[in-house]
Short mmCIF file of C-alpha atoms and ligand atoms in Angstrom, two decimals:
data_model
loop_
_atom_site.label_atom_id
_atom_site.label_comp_id
_atom_site.label_asym_id
_atom_site.label_seq_id
_atom_site.Cartn_x
_atom_site.Cartn_y
_atom_site.Cartn_z
CA MET A 19 -2.17 21.05 -15.99
CA ALA A 20 -0.72 17.87 -16.56
CA ARG A 21 -1.54 14.41 -18.40
CA ILE A 22 -1.68 11.62 -16.09
CA CYS A 23 -2.40 7.89 -16.51
CA ILE A 24 -3.24 5.86 -13.73
CA LEU A 25 -2.59 2.06 -13.94
CA GLY A 26 -4.90 0.00 -11.86
CA ALA A 27 -8.93 0.91 -11.58
CA GLY A 28 -9.22 -0.57 -8.02
CA SER A 29 -10.58 1.50 -5.09
CA TRP A 30 -7.36 3.53 -4.74
CA GLY A 31 -6.45 4.25 -8.37
CA THR A 32 -10.23 5.09 -8.96
CA ALA A 33 -10.25 7.55 -6.06
CA LEU A 34 -7.14 9.35 -7.14
CA ALA A 35 -8.38 9.56 -10.69
CA VAL A 36 -11.29 11.49 -9.10
CA LEU A 37 -8.76 13.57 -6.89
CA LEU A 38 -6.47 14.45 -9.90
CA VAL A 39 -9.43 15.27 -12.20
CA GLY A 40 -10.48 17.72 -9.52
CA ASN A 41 -7.27 19.14 -9.48
CA GLY A 42 -7.55 19.93 -12.98
CA HIS A 43 -5.37 17.50 -14.70
CA THR A 44 -6.36 15.27 -17.80
CA VAL A 45 -6.62 11.62 -16.44
CA THR A 46 -7.03 8.45 -18.05
CA LEU A 47 -7.76 5.42 -15.73
CA TRP A 48 -6.56 2.15 -16.97
CA SER A 49 -8.15 -1.20 -15.99
CA HIS A 50 -7.02 -4.53 -17.23
CA ARG A 51 -10.46 -5.51 -17.77
CA GLU A 52 -12.47 -4.27 -20.93
CA GLU A 53 -15.76 -4.66 -19.17
CA GLU A 54 -15.09 -2.72 -16.11
CA VAL A 55 -14.02 0.16 -18.58
CA LEU A 56 -17.44 -0.30 -20.41
CA ALA A 57 -19.03 -0.12 -17.03
CA MET A 58 -17.35 2.77 -15.53
CA GLN A 59 -18.27 4.72 -19.00
CA ARG A 60 -22.01 3.47 -18.90
CA THR A 61 -22.89 4.18 -15.35
CA SER A 62 -20.09 6.86 -14.14
CA ALA A 63 -19.37 4.66 -11.23
CA ASN A 64 -17.12 1.61 -9.93
CA GLU A 65 -19.70 0.30 -8.08
CA SER A 66 -17.66 -2.93 -6.81
CA LYS A 67 -14.62 -0.63 -5.55
CA LEU A 68 -16.31 2.62 -4.51
CA PRO A 69 -19.91 1.97 -4.13
CA GLY A 70 -22.02 5.18 -4.21
CA VAL A 71 -19.38 7.41 -5.67
CA VAL A 72 -20.23 9.38 -8.78
CA LEU A 73 -17.26 9.39 -11.04
CA PRO A 74 -16.63 12.73 -12.65
CA ARG A 75 -17.30 12.73 -16.34
CA GLU A 76 -13.91 14.30 -17.30
CA ILE A 77 -12.22 10.96 -16.28
CA ARG A 78 -11.16 9.08 -19.62
CA TYR A 79 -11.15 5.18 -19.26
CA SER A 80 -9.04 2.75 -21.38
CA SER A 81 -8.41 -0.90 -21.39
CA GLN A 82 -5.67 -0.41 -23.89
CA LEU A 83 -2.43 -0.28 -22.19
CA LYS A 84 -0.68 1.23 -25.61
CA GLU A 85 -3.28 4.24 -25.83
CA ALA A 86 -3.39 4.58 -22.02
CA VAL A 87 0.20 5.25 -21.44
CA LYS A 88 1.03 7.34 -24.61
CA ASN A 89 2.27 10.89 -24.21
CA GLN A 90 1.74 11.09 -20.52
CA ASP A 91 3.33 13.58 -18.10
CA LEU A 92 3.08 11.24 -15.47
CA LEU A 93 2.19 7.47 -14.62
CA VAL A 94 0.75 6.28 -11.43
CA PHE A 95 1.03 2.64 -10.63
CA ALA A 96 -2.03 1.57 -8.52
CA VAL A 97 -2.23 -2.11 -9.37
CA PRO A 98 -2.08 -4.83 -6.66
CA SER A 99 1.81 -5.05 -5.69
CA LYS A 100 1.89 -8.62 -7.20
CA ALA A 101 0.87 -7.07 -10.62
CA THR A 102 3.48 -4.24 -10.69
CA ARG A 103 6.26 -6.33 -12.33
CA GLU A 104 4.19 -7.88 -15.03
CA THR A 105 2.34 -4.45 -15.62
CA ALA A 106 5.78 -2.71 -15.98
CA LYS A 107 7.07 -5.29 -18.40
CA LYS A 108 3.92 -4.75 -20.48
CA ILE A 109 4.74 -0.92 -20.74
CA LYS A 110 8.40 -1.06 -21.20
CA ASP A 111 8.30 -0.61 -24.99
CA LEU A 112 5.55 1.91 -24.81
CA ILE A 113 6.88 4.75 -22.78
CA PRO A 114 9.93 7.07 -22.88
CA GLU A 115 13.11 5.81 -20.99
CA ASP A 116 12.87 8.76 -18.68
CA GLN A 117 8.96 8.45 -17.76
CA LYS A 118 8.24 9.90 -14.56
CA ILE A 119 6.18 7.27 -12.43
CA VAL A 120 4.47 7.54 -8.95
CA SER A 121 3.83 4.27 -7.24
CA VAL A 122 0.94 4.24 -4.60
CA SER A 123 0.85 0.63 -4.18
CA LYS A 124 2.02 -1.06 -0.96
CA GLY A 125 4.21 -4.15 -0.88
CA ILE A 126 7.48 -6.04 -1.12
CA GLU A 127 7.89 -8.55 -3.73
CA GLU A 128 8.39 -12.05 -2.68
CA GLY A 129 11.73 -13.64 -3.86
CA THR A 130 13.50 -10.22 -4.82
CA LEU A 131 12.53 -8.47 -1.77
CA TYR A 132 12.01 -5.38 -3.81
CA SER A 133 9.85 -2.41 -2.91
CA GLN A 134 7.46 -0.97 -5.52
CA THR A 135 9.72 1.64 -6.93
CA GLN A 136 12.70 -0.89 -6.92
CA ILE A 137 10.70 -3.01 -9.10
CA LEU A 138 9.87 -0.36 -11.48
CA GLU A 139 13.50 0.58 -11.69
CA ASP A 140 14.57 -2.93 -12.39
CA VAL A 141 12.16 -3.16 -15.29
CA LEU A 142 12.20 0.25 -16.43
CA LYS A 143 15.78 1.30 -16.58
CA GLY A 144 15.94 4.92 -16.47
CA ALA A 145 12.54 5.80 -15.25
CA LEU A 146 12.28 8.32 -12.51
CA THR A 147 10.29 7.13 -9.68
CA ALA A 148 8.45 8.39 -6.48
CA ALA A 149 6.02 6.81 -3.98
CA LEU A 150 3.19 8.36 -2.53
CA SER A 151 2.07 6.95 0.98
CA GLY A 152 0.28 7.57 4.31
CA PRO A 153 -2.98 7.16 5.84
CA SER A 154 -5.05 7.44 3.06
CA HIS A 155 -8.15 5.12 2.65
CA ALA A 156 -9.63 5.67 -0.64
CA GLU A 157 -13.31 5.65 0.61
CA GLU A 158 -12.33 8.96 2.61
CA VAL A 159 -10.14 10.61 0.39
CA VAL A 160 -13.01 10.38 -2.41
CA ARG A 161 -15.19 12.15 0.11
CA ARG A 162 -12.69 14.87 0.61
CA ILE A 163 -12.12 14.17 3.99
CA PRO A 164 -8.81 15.83 5.20
CA THR A 165 -5.86 13.63 4.25
CA LEU A 166 -2.12 14.05 4.80
CA VAL A 167 0.24 11.86 2.80
CA VAL A 168 4.02 11.94 1.71
CA ALA A 169 5.73 11.96 -1.54
CA ALA A 170 9.11 10.36 -1.40
CA SER A 171 11.73 10.23 -4.30
CA LYS A 172 15.55 10.04 -4.60
CA SER A 173 14.91 13.15 -7.29
CA HIS A 174 13.92 16.31 -5.27
CA ASP A 175 12.20 17.63 -8.64
CA LEU A 176 9.88 14.63 -8.92
CA ALA A 177 8.99 14.96 -5.11
CA LEU A 178 8.08 18.41 -5.71
CA LEU A 179 6.24 17.51 -9.02
CA THR A 180 4.24 15.07 -7.24
CA GLN A 181 3.41 17.38 -4.27
CA GLU A 182 2.44 20.00 -6.90
CA LEU A 183 -0.10 17.48 -9.08
CA PHE A 184 -1.75 15.66 -6.16
CA MET A 185 -2.06 18.48 -3.25
CA ASN A 186 -5.40 20.23 -3.00
CA ALA A 187 -7.15 22.00 -0.13
CA ASN A 188 -8.27 18.42 1.49
CA PHE A 189 -5.22 16.32 0.50
CA ARG A 190 -2.02 17.75 1.93
CA VAL A 191 1.29 16.29 0.54
CA TYR A 192 4.59 16.60 2.17
CA ILE A 193 7.81 15.63 0.55
CA SER A 194 10.76 13.39 1.47
CA PRO A 195 14.26 12.07 0.25
CA ASP A 196 13.72 8.89 2.33
CA LEU A 197 12.07 6.54 -0.38
CA LEU A 198 13.03 3.38 1.23
CA GLY A 199 11.68 4.25 4.49
CA VAL A 200 8.48 5.31 3.04
CA GLU A 201 8.03 2.18 1.22
CA ILE A 202 8.92 -0.20 3.92
CA GLY A 203 6.63 1.70 6.13
CA GLY A 204 3.56 1.66 3.74
CA SER A 205 4.27 -2.09 3.21
CA LEU A 206 4.85 -3.50 6.42
CA LYS A 207 2.14 -1.79 8.46
CA ASN A 208 -0.22 -4.16 6.48
CA VAL A 209 1.33 -7.07 8.23
CA ILE A 210 0.73 -5.75 11.33
CA ALA A 211 -2.80 -4.60 10.56
CA LEU A 212 -3.32 -8.34 10.02
CA ALA A 213 -2.28 -8.95 13.72
CA ALA A 214 -4.51 -6.21 14.61
CA GLY A 215 -7.45 -7.59 12.98
CA MET A 216 -6.88 -11.00 14.32
CA SER A 217 -6.88 -9.28 17.71
CA ASP A 218 -10.44 -7.89 17.01
CA GLY A 219 -11.72 -11.38 15.80
CA LEU A 220 -10.55 -12.91 18.98
CA GLY A 221 -12.54 -10.36 20.89
CA TYR A 222 -9.49 -8.73 22.52
CA GLY A 223 -9.67 -5.13 23.36
CA ASP A 224 -8.18 -1.67 23.08
CA ASN A 225 -5.10 -2.64 25.14
CA THR A 226 -4.15 -5.25 22.69
CA LYS A 227 -4.56 -2.91 19.64
CA ALA A 228 -2.53 -0.19 21.44
CA ALA A 229 0.41 -2.72 22.17
CA LEU A 230 0.31 -4.15 18.67
CA ILE A 231 0.60 -0.61 17.15
CA THR A 232 3.43 0.27 19.59
CA ARG A 233 5.42 -2.90 19.37
CA GLY A 234 4.54 -3.13 15.68
CA ILE A 235 6.03 0.13 14.65
CA LYS A 236 9.10 -0.69 16.72
CA GLU A 237 9.64 -3.82 14.61
CA ILE A 238 9.10 -1.80 11.11
CA THR A 239 11.48 0.83 12.29
CA ARG A 240 14.44 -1.60 13.30
CA LEU A 241 14.09 -3.24 9.95
CA ALA A 242 13.95 -0.13 8.03
CA VAL A 243 16.59 1.55 9.92
CA ALA A 244 18.93 -1.61 9.46
CA MET A 245 18.08 -1.31 5.71
CA GLY A 246 19.30 2.30 5.64
CA ALA A 247 16.10 4.14 6.06
CA LYS A 248 15.92 7.29 8.60
CA GLU A 249 14.27 6.60 11.91
CA ASP A 250 12.14 9.86 11.61
CA THR A 251 10.26 8.53 8.49
CA LEU A 252 8.69 5.73 10.49
CA ALA A 253 7.60 8.08 13.09
CA GLY A 254 5.72 10.01 10.33
CA LEU A 255 2.88 9.72 7.99
CA SER A 256 4.02 6.55 6.18
CA GLY A 257 5.12 4.66 9.24
CA ILE A 258 3.15 5.37 12.59
CA GLY A 259 0.63 7.21 10.65
CA ASP A 260 -0.32 4.61 8.29
CA LEU A 261 -0.06 1.95 10.87
CA ILE A 262 -2.54 3.61 13.17
CA VAL A 263 -5.02 4.12 10.27
CA THR A 264 -4.84 0.56 9.13
CA CYS A 265 -5.08 -1.25 12.35
CA GLN A 266 -8.22 1.12 13.56
CA SER A 267 -10.17 1.81 10.39
CA MET A 268 -13.30 -0.03 9.46
CA HIS A 269 -12.26 0.76 5.69
CA SER A 270 -8.95 -1.34 6.13
CA ARG A 271 -8.87 -4.71 4.13
CA ASN A 272 -5.93 -5.80 6.22
CA ARG A 273 -7.58 -5.33 9.35
CA MET A 274 -10.70 -7.07 8.20
CA ALA A 275 -8.82 -10.03 6.63
CA GLY A 276 -7.14 -10.63 10.21
CA TYR A 277 -10.71 -10.33 11.82
CA TYR A 278 -11.88 -13.16 9.93
CA ILE A 279 -8.95 -15.11 10.62
CA GLY A 280 -9.02 -14.11 14.31
CA GLN A 281 -12.71 -15.79 13.96
CA GLY A 282 -11.48 -19.23 12.32
CA ASP A 283 -11.27 -18.53 8.68
CA SER A 284 -8.09 -19.52 6.73
CA ALA A 285 -6.03 -16.62 4.94
CA GLN A 286 -7.35 -17.65 1.67
CA GLU A 287 -10.95 -17.52 2.94
CA ALA A 288 -10.38 -14.39 4.71
CA MET A 289 -9.20 -12.74 1.31
CA ASP A 290 -12.11 -14.18 -0.73
CA LYS A 291 -14.53 -12.38 1.94
CA VAL A 292 -12.66 -9.04 1.72
CA LYS A 293 -12.83 -9.35 -2.26
CA MET A 294 -10.29 -6.27 -2.41
CA VAL A 295 -6.49 -6.76 -2.17
CA VAL A 296 -5.04 -7.86 1.05
CA GLU A 297 -1.45 -6.71 0.56
CA GLY A 298 -0.33 -7.94 4.12
CA VAL A 299 -0.73 -11.37 3.04
CA TYR A 300 1.60 -10.97 0.11
CA SER A 301 4.25 -8.85 2.25
CA ALA A 302 4.19 -11.12 5.33
CA ARG A 303 6.96 -13.67 3.88
CA ALA A 304 8.92 -10.88 2.36
CA ALA A 305 8.88 -9.10 5.66
CA ARG A 306 10.11 -12.11 7.54
CA ALA A 307 12.78 -12.96 4.89
CA LEU A 308 13.92 -9.28 5.36
CA GLY A 309 14.13 -9.70 8.89
CA GLN A 310 16.35 -12.85 8.21
CA ARG A 311 18.54 -10.90 5.87
CA TYR A 312 19.40 -7.93 8.25
CA GLY A 313 19.34 -10.10 11.22
CA VAL A 314 16.58 -8.19 12.95
CA ASP A 315 14.02 -9.54 15.27
CA LEU A 316 10.38 -9.19 14.12
CA PRO A 317 8.14 -11.14 16.63
CA ILE A 318 4.72 -10.01 15.59
CA ILE A 319 5.48 -10.37 11.81
CA GLU A 320 6.94 -13.89 12.76
CA GLN A 321 3.69 -14.93 14.14
CA VAL A 322 1.56 -13.58 11.55
CA ASN A 323 3.55 -15.86 9.30
CA ARG A 324 2.99 -18.84 11.18
CA VAL A 325 -0.72 -18.10 11.52
CA LEU A 326 -1.00 -17.42 7.71
CA PHE A 327 1.10 -20.04 6.23
CA GLU A 328 1.92 -22.68 8.93
CA GLN A 329 -1.72 -23.39 10.37
CA MET A 330 -0.66 -21.92 13.78
CA ASP A 331 -3.73 -21.23 15.99
CA VAL A 332 -4.34 -17.40 16.58
CA ARG A 333 -4.46 -17.87 20.40
CA LYS A 334 -1.33 -19.94 20.50
CA ALA A 335 0.36 -17.10 18.57
CA VAL A 336 -0.76 -14.59 20.99
CA LEU A 337 0.47 -16.97 24.11
CA GLU A 338 3.88 -17.32 22.61
CA LEU A 339 4.18 -13.57 22.08
CA MET A 340 2.91 -12.97 25.42
CA GLY A 341 5.54 -15.48 26.91
CA ARG A 342 8.63 -14.42 25.26
CA GLU A 343 11.55 -13.94 27.39
CA LYS A 344 11.72 -10.89 29.86
CA LYS A 345 13.07 -7.94 28.25
CA ALA A 346 13.64 -4.13 28.58
CA GLU A 347 11.24 -1.87 26.50
CA LEU A 348 14.24 -0.05 24.62
CA ASP A 349 16.69 -1.95 22.49
CA HIS A 350 19.73 -0.17 23.95
CA CYS A 351 19.43 0.82 27.61
CA SER A 352 21.49 0.93 30.53
CA TRP A 353 21.02 2.12 34.28
N1 NDP B 424 -7.65 1.02 -1.17
C1 NDP B 424 -7.07 2.12 -0.43
O1 NDP B 424 -7.69 2.82 0.26
C2 NDP B 424 -5.48 2.03 -0.52
C3 NDP B 424 -4.70 1.21 -1.37
N2 NDP B 424 -3.51 1.39 -1.37
C4 NDP B 424 -2.56 0.45 -2.14
O2 NDP B 424 -3.15 0.45 -3.55
C5 NDP B 424 -2.84 -0.70 -4.10
C6 NDP B 424 -4.04 -0.96 -4.87
O3 NDP B 424 -5.05 -1.24 -3.85
P1 NDP B 424 -6.75 -1.27 -4.12
O4 NDP B 424 -7.12 -0.25 -5.26
O5 NDP B 424 -7.25 -0.96 -2.75
O6 NDP B 424 -7.00 -2.57 -4.66
P2 NDP B 424 -8.47 -3.25 -5.13
O7 NDP B 424 -8.62 -4.41 -4.50
O8 NDP B 424 -9.46 -2.11 -4.80
O9 NDP B 424 -8.39 -3.01 -6.60
C7 NDP B 424 -7.33 -3.75 -7.15
C8 NDP B 424 -7.52 -3.49 -8.60
O10 NDP B 424 -6.30 -4.12 -9.45
C9 NDP B 424 -7.00 -4.81 -10.58
N3 NDP B 424 -5.95 -6.10 -10.84
C10 NDP B 424 -5.67 -7.38 -10.08
N4 NDP B 424 -4.85 -7.88 -11.00
C11 NDP B 424 -4.22 -7.00 -11.65
C12 NDP B 424 -3.45 -7.28 -12.67
N5 NDP B 424 -2.59 -8.34 -12.90
N6 NDP B 424 -2.98 -6.05 -13.67
C13 NDP B 424 -3.86 -5.03 -13.64
N7 NDP B 424 -4.75 -4.83 -12.67
C14 NDP B 424 -4.94 -6.08 -11.73
C15 NDP B 424 -8.15 -5.31 -9.99
O11 NDP B 424 -9.05 -5.80 -10.95
P3 NDP B 424 -9.85 -6.99 -10.84
O12 NDP B 424 -11.16 -6.34 -10.28
O13 NDP B 424 -10.19 -7.64 -12.06
O14 NDP B 424 -9.43 -7.96 -9.87
C16 NDP B 424 -8.60 -4.10 -9.36
O15 NDP B 424 -9.28 -3.37 -10.41
C17 NDP B 424 -2.54 -1.62 -3.32
O16 NDP B 424 -1.21 -1.94 -3.12
C18 NDP B 424 -3.14 -1.00 -1.79
O17 NDP B 424 -2.20 -1.34 -0.76
C19 NDP B 424 -2.70 2.42 -1.07
C20 NDP B 424 -3.33 3.44 -0.30
C21 NDP B 424 -4.90 3.36 -0.04
O1 13P B 425 -2.73 1.79 2.91
C1 13P B 425 -4.09 2.21 3.24
C2 13P B 425 -4.65 3.18 3.82
O2 13P B 425 -3.51 4.04 4.05
C3 13P B 425 -5.15 0.86 2.86
O3 13P B 425 -4.81 -0.18 3.99
P1 13P B 425 -5.65 -1.37 3.71
O4 13P B 425 -5.24 -2.01 2.46
O5 13P B 425 -5.55 -1.84 4.94
O6 13P B 425 -7.35 -1.13 3.39
#
């Protein structure tokens, strides 16, 4: 059994603490807020993040990074993606150089356009990193609803270790060497989910949603492959799998934010209503910039950016998408 510290006591970090303790590991859940730690200790619950869930007594809680990350076999990074770099900097001098780290956050950093494990490797030179991703809403994982995800790492050993530590009868973990593909799939699906939510907010139907999922995965795949990822990865759990769940689920924070925007709210108003982190808003600009860097056409992602940051009316965004030049469905085809 392993000693594991989870950094970030949001809905996902907390659900994974429940899962990992259930797997028999010694788990410390770190929150950056002392009062949250005290509340979880006192009530055995994280009411604002996972309402109604009783947290097992075996979970240890800490708001002290130094004690939380000390002597851990594995660190799990579950902070919002925009907090990954600052959190990594804070633990830099507290952990061994070859610390094993699994990132479960989904997002691309604006500015550097780095994925989560690229940020970790940038700050924590020598750290061994993996990403765990796939269709896995915390609210369902914590209720032991059968869930399948993928653990990706450049290190076969770390992929295997991640699989070993996280997998149980209700949580099936595949492994993959395509770390980039898994992280791009997990991050960019959030941007498409915002579009799916906008479609719901506008009162559009299943046809529109199916079209967004289908053409959305095409965009994500085009970009990921141009960056060096494997096409198959985007047809997998951290590609189409995660895109389907996020675009359809009542639990999805990104779909819900999109819904509010479709109903007329600004991006900020929508995020305030959702209360939890809406990663797609942060990854949208990065996705657009990656498209420009790699010369890849990303029409849905482009319109999401215009709605989020350039005050474009959502209906106009849809009209423009529908009125694009006539095309063949396949990128490369001949008769
Ligand atoms: N929820 C889910 O089902 C899944 C989420 N993910 C990914 O996991 C990551 C975390 O998401 P999720 O748990 O849902 O987010 P939540 O919004 O539920 O929680 C985020 C947590 O991070 C804390 N936090 C905010 N800023 C910082 C900071 N600067 N340093 C440390 N902690 C901070 C928040 O604290 P405070 O309360 O003070 O704001 C809160 O406890 C995201 O990248 C998400 O995409 C991946 C798969 C499933
Ligand atoms: O990544 C997730 C599920 O796999 C969570 O998606 P949301 O952030 O949209 O809730």
